XYZ file of C-alpha atoms in Angstrom:
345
model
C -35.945 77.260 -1.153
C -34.176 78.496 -4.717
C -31.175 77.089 -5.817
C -28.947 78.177 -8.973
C -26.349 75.653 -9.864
C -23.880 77.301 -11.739
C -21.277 74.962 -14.120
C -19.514 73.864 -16.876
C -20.347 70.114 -16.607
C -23.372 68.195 -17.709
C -22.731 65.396 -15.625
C -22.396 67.970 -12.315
C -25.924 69.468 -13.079
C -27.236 66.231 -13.188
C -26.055 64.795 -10.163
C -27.680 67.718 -8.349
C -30.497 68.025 -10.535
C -31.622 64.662 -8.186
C -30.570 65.996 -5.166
C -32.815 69.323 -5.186
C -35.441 67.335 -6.415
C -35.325 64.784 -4.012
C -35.141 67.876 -1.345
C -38.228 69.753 -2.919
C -36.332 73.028 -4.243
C -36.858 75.140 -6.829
C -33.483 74.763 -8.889
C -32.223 76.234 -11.990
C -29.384 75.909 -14.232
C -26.575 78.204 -16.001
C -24.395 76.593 -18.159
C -20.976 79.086 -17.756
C -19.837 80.692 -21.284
C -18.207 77.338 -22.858
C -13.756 77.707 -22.667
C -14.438 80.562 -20.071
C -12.376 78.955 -16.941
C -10.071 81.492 -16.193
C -11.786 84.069 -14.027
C -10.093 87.519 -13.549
C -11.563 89.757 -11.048
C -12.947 91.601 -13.411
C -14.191 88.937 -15.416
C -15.822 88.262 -12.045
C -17.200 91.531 -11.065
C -18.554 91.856 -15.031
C -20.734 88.908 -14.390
C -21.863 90.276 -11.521
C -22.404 93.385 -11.918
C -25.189 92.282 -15.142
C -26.783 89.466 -13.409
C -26.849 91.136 -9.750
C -30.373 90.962 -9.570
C -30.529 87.522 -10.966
C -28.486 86.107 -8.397
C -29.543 87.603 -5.162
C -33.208 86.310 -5.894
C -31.721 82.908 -5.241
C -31.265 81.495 -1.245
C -28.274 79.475 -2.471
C -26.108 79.242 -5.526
C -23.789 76.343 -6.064
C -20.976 76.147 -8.056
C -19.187 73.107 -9.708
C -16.618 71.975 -11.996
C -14.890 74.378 -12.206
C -14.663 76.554 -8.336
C -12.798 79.546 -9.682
C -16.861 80.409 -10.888
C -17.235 80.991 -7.350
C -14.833 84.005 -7.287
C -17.900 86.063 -9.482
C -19.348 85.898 -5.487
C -16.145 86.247 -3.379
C -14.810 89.551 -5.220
C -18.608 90.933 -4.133
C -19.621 89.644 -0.649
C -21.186 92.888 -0.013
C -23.532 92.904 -1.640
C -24.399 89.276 -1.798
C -27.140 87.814 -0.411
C -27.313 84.013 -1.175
C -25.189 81.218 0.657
C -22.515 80.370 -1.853
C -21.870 76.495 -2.189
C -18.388 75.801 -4.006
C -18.614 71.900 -4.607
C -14.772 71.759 -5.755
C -14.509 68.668 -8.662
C -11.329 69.618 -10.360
C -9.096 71.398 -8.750
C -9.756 74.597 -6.787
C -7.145 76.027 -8.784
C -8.159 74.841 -12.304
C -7.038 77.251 -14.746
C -5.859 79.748 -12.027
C -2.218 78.438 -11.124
C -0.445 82.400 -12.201
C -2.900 84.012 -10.489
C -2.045 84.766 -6.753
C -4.926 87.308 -6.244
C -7.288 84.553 -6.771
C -5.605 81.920 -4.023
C -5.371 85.266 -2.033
C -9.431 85.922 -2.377
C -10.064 81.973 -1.867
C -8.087 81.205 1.054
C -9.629 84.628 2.864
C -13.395 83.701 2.077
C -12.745 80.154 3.513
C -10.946 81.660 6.966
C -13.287 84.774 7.313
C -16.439 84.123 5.783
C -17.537 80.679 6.583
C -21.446 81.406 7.123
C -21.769 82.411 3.724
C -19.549 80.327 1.949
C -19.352 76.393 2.448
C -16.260 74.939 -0.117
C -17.043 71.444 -0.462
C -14.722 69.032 -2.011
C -16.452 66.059 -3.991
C -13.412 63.829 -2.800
C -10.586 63.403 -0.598
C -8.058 64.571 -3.110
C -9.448 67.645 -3.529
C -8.991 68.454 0.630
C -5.847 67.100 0.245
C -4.647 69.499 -3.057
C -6.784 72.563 -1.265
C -4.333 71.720 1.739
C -1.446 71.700 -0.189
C -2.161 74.894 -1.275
C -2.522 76.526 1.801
C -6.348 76.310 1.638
C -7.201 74.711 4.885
C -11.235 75.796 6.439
C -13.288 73.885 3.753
C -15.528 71.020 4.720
C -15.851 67.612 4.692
C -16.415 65.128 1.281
C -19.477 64.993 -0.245
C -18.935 62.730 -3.562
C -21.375 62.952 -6.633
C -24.263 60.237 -5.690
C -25.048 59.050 -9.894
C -28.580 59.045 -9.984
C -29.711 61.173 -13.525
C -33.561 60.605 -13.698
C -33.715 61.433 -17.497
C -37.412 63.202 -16.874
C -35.103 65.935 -14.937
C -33.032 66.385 -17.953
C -35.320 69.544 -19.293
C -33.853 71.346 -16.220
C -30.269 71.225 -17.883
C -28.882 75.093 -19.081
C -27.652 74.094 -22.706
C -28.698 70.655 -22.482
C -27.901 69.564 -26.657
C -24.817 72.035 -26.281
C -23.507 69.435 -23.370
C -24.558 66.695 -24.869
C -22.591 66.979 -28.032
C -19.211 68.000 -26.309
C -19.525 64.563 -25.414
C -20.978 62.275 -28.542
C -18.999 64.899 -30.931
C -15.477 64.478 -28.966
C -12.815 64.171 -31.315
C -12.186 60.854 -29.358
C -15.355 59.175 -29.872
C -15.517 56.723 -33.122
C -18.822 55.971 -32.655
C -22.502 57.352 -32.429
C -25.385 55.792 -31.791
C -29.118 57.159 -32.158
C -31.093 54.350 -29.888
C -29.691 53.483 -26.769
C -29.939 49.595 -27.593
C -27.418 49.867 -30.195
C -25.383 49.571 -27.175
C -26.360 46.525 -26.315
C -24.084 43.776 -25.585
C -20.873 45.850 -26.500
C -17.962 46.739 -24.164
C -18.167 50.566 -24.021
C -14.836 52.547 -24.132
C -15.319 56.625 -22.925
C -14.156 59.418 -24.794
C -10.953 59.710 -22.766
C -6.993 60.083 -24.086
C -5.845 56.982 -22.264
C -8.766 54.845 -23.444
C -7.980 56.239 -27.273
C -4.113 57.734 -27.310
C -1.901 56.133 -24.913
C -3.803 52.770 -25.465
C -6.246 52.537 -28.902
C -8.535 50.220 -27.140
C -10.910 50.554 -29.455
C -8.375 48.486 -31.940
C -6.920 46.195 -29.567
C -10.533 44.832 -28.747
C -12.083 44.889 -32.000
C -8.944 42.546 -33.152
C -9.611 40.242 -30.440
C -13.048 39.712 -31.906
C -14.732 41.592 -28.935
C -17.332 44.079 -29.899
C -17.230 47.686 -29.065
C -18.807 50.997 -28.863
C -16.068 53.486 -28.769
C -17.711 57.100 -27.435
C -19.221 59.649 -25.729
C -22.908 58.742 -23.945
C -26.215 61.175 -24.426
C -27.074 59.747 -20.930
C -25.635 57.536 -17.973
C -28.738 55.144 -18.255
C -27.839 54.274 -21.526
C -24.954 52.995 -20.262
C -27.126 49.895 -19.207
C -27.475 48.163 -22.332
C -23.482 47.553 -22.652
C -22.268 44.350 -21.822
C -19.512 46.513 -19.761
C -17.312 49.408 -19.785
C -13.310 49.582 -19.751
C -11.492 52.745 -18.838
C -7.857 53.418 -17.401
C -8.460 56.318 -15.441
C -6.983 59.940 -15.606
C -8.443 60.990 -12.283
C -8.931 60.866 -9.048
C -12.777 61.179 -9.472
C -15.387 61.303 -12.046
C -19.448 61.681 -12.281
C -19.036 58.419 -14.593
C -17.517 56.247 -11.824
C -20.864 56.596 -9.416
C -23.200 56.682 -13.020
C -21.949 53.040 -13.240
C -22.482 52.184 -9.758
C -26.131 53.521 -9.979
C -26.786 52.067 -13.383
C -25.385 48.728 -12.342
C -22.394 48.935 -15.373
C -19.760 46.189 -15.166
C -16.334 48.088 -15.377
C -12.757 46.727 -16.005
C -10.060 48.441 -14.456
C -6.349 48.342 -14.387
C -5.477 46.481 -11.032
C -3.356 49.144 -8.502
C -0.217 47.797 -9.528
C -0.936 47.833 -13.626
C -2.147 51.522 -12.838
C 1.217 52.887 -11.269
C 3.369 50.907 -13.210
C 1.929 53.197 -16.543
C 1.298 56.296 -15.588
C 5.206 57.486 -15.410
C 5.482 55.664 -18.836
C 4.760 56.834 -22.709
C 3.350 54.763 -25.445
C 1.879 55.741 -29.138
C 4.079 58.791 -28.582
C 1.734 59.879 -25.650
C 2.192 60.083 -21.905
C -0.293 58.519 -19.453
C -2.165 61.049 -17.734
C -3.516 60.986 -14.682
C -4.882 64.803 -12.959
C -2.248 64.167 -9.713
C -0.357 67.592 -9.501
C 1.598 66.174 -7.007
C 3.121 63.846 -8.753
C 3.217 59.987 -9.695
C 0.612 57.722 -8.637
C 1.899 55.350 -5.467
C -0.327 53.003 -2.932
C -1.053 55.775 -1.052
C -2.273 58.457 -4.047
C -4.940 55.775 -5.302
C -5.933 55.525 -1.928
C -8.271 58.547 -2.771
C -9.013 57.554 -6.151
C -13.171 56.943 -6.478
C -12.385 53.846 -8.752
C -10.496 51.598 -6.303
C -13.087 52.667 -3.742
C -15.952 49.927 -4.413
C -13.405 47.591 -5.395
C -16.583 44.511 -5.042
C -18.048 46.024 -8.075
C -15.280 46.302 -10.036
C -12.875 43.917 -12.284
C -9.623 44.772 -11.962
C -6.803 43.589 -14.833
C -3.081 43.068 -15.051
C -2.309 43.834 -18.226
C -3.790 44.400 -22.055
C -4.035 40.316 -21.850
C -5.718 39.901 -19.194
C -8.087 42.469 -19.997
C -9.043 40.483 -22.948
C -9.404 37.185 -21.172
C -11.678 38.531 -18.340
C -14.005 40.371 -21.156
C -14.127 37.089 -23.363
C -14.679 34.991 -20.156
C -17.354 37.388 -18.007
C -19.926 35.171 -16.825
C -23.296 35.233 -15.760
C -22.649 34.697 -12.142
C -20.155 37.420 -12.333
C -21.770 39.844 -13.886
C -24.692 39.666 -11.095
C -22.501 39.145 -8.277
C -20.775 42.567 -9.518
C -24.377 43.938 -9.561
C -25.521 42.807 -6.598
C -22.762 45.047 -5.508
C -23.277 47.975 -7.061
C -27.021 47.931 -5.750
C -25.636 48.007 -2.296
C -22.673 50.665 -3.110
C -25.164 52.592 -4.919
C -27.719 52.931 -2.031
C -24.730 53.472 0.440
C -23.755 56.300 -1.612
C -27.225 57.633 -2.204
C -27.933 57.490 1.652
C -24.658 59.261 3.087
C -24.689 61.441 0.210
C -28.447 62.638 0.666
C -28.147 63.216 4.175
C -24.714 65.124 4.065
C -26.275 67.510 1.457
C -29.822 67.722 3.620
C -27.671 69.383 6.484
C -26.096 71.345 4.236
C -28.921 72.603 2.522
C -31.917 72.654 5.172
């Protein structure tokens, strides 16, 4: 069995690196041309029409982050010969909102074409957003699993390229050249609410709590912090099962704290969160990945509290939210596998 995985994210290629290794493929990477996410037809039928022969050697090719790659495949079924995979991770639509031929081509391959195209969301929201849409014959969840075995990390298209869009963010503060540098710090991602809407790096730092403030080279490196503290922007990311798998502590604003700011602007920026549908309520977090393994987690009410549960995180804490994680993390692993197995073989 030959696989292509076809993306723009590091974190994607990764997560599926496992899998095909796991399965006993032969698996290859292409990172897509970096900023290229809006895919004309003919942008699609260019690609195609150079690398042809590449891609029909392949029995499947999988795309990911973002799914309007896959339309390089839909605008020439005829002459395709591998089962297309769309694993859908941010929006079906990313990028491709003014373009109606491309919601036309999408929504015919997943009515008419269903044995050689299998659109897989990687979580609820993105079945929900596809249905909204008007796209309704894709299948069932399959989230990321957030197992990265670094000795699989040759495999990666682009590899230092995708690396450094992450350590070299304008966001990120820090850098670090050996993972224990990280050790015993409360990590803080590369993302605007974590650094514009909130500076968490200063409000920590001046509450004597030490910090490493961006992007990571690899989710096991993740290990060494003492935890990480995020206030999330989406419904799903690779990093929320990473720290499942890796056994990270990380704070979280509590449901309440979370819908109370995202209508609401501070340091002259807006709270994002990726919900197209509008603002967050019970029922939108519902499908948000980070309030799924709520065992593992530690939730906060506010900046204060946030502070007091870093400064008083405890031993027995920290492996009772472990412990957790070990079971989450082989849950996930399991159901994950297994989805992907019937998929696949």
């Amino acid at each position: 069995m030959k696989i292509l995985h076809i993306s723009h994210h590091i974190g994607c290629m990764r997560d599926h690196a496992y899998i095909y290794n796991k399965l006993g493929f032969e698996f290859e990477f292409w990172k897509f041309p970096k900023g290229l996410f809006y895919i004309t037809r003919d942008i699609a039928n260019t690609i195609w029409n150079e690398r042809k022969d590449y891609f029909n050697k392949f029995d499947y090719i999988v795309t990911s982050d973002t799914a309007p790659l896959s339309r390089i495949f839909m605008e020439n079924i005829q002459e395709l010969k591998p089962i297309i995979i769309v694993w859908i991770c941010n929006r079906f639509d990313y990028n491709m909102e003014r373009d109606m031929s491309f919601y036309q081509i999408f929504n015919k391959i997943a009515n008419e074409n269903k044995d050689k195209f299998k659109i897989i969301p990687y979580s609820d929201f993105e079945k929900v957003w596809c249905n909204v849409r008007g796209i309704k014959d894709i299948l069932n969840t399959i989230t990321p699993i957030g197992i990265n075995p670094i000795e699989l990390d040759y495999k990666i298209d682009c590899l230092n390229d995708l690396q450094n869009s992450y350590t070299e963010d304008p966001n990120a503060k820090n850098s670090y050249k050996n993972d224990t540098e990280l050790e015993g710090k409360i990590f803080i991602p590369i993302y605007g609410n974590d650094n514009l809407f909130y500076n968490l790096k200063e409000i920590l730092t001046s509450n004597n709590i030490e910090v490493f403030n961006g992007g990571y080279k690899h989710s096991t490196d993740l290990k060494f912090c003492k935890g990480l503290v995020t206030f999330p922007d989406a419904f799903s990311k690779l990093i929320t099962f990473e720290t499942i798998q890796n056994e990270v502590i990380v704070f979280l604003p509590s449901v309440e704290y979370l819908i109370k700011l995202h209508p609401t602007n501070n340091n002259n920026t807006k709270y994002w969160f990726n919900c197209p549908i509008g603002y967050l309520n019970t029922d939108l977090i519902k499908y948000c990945e980070w309030y799924r393994y709520e065992n593992c987690r530690i939730y906060f009410d506010s900046i204060e509290d946030l502070i007091n549960k870093i400064k008083n995180l405890t031993d027995e804490v920290i492996e009772e939210k472990r412990k957790w994680c070990r079971i989450y993390g082989a849950e996930i692993e399991s159901t994950n596998m297994n989805l992907w197995k019937n998929i696949l073989i």
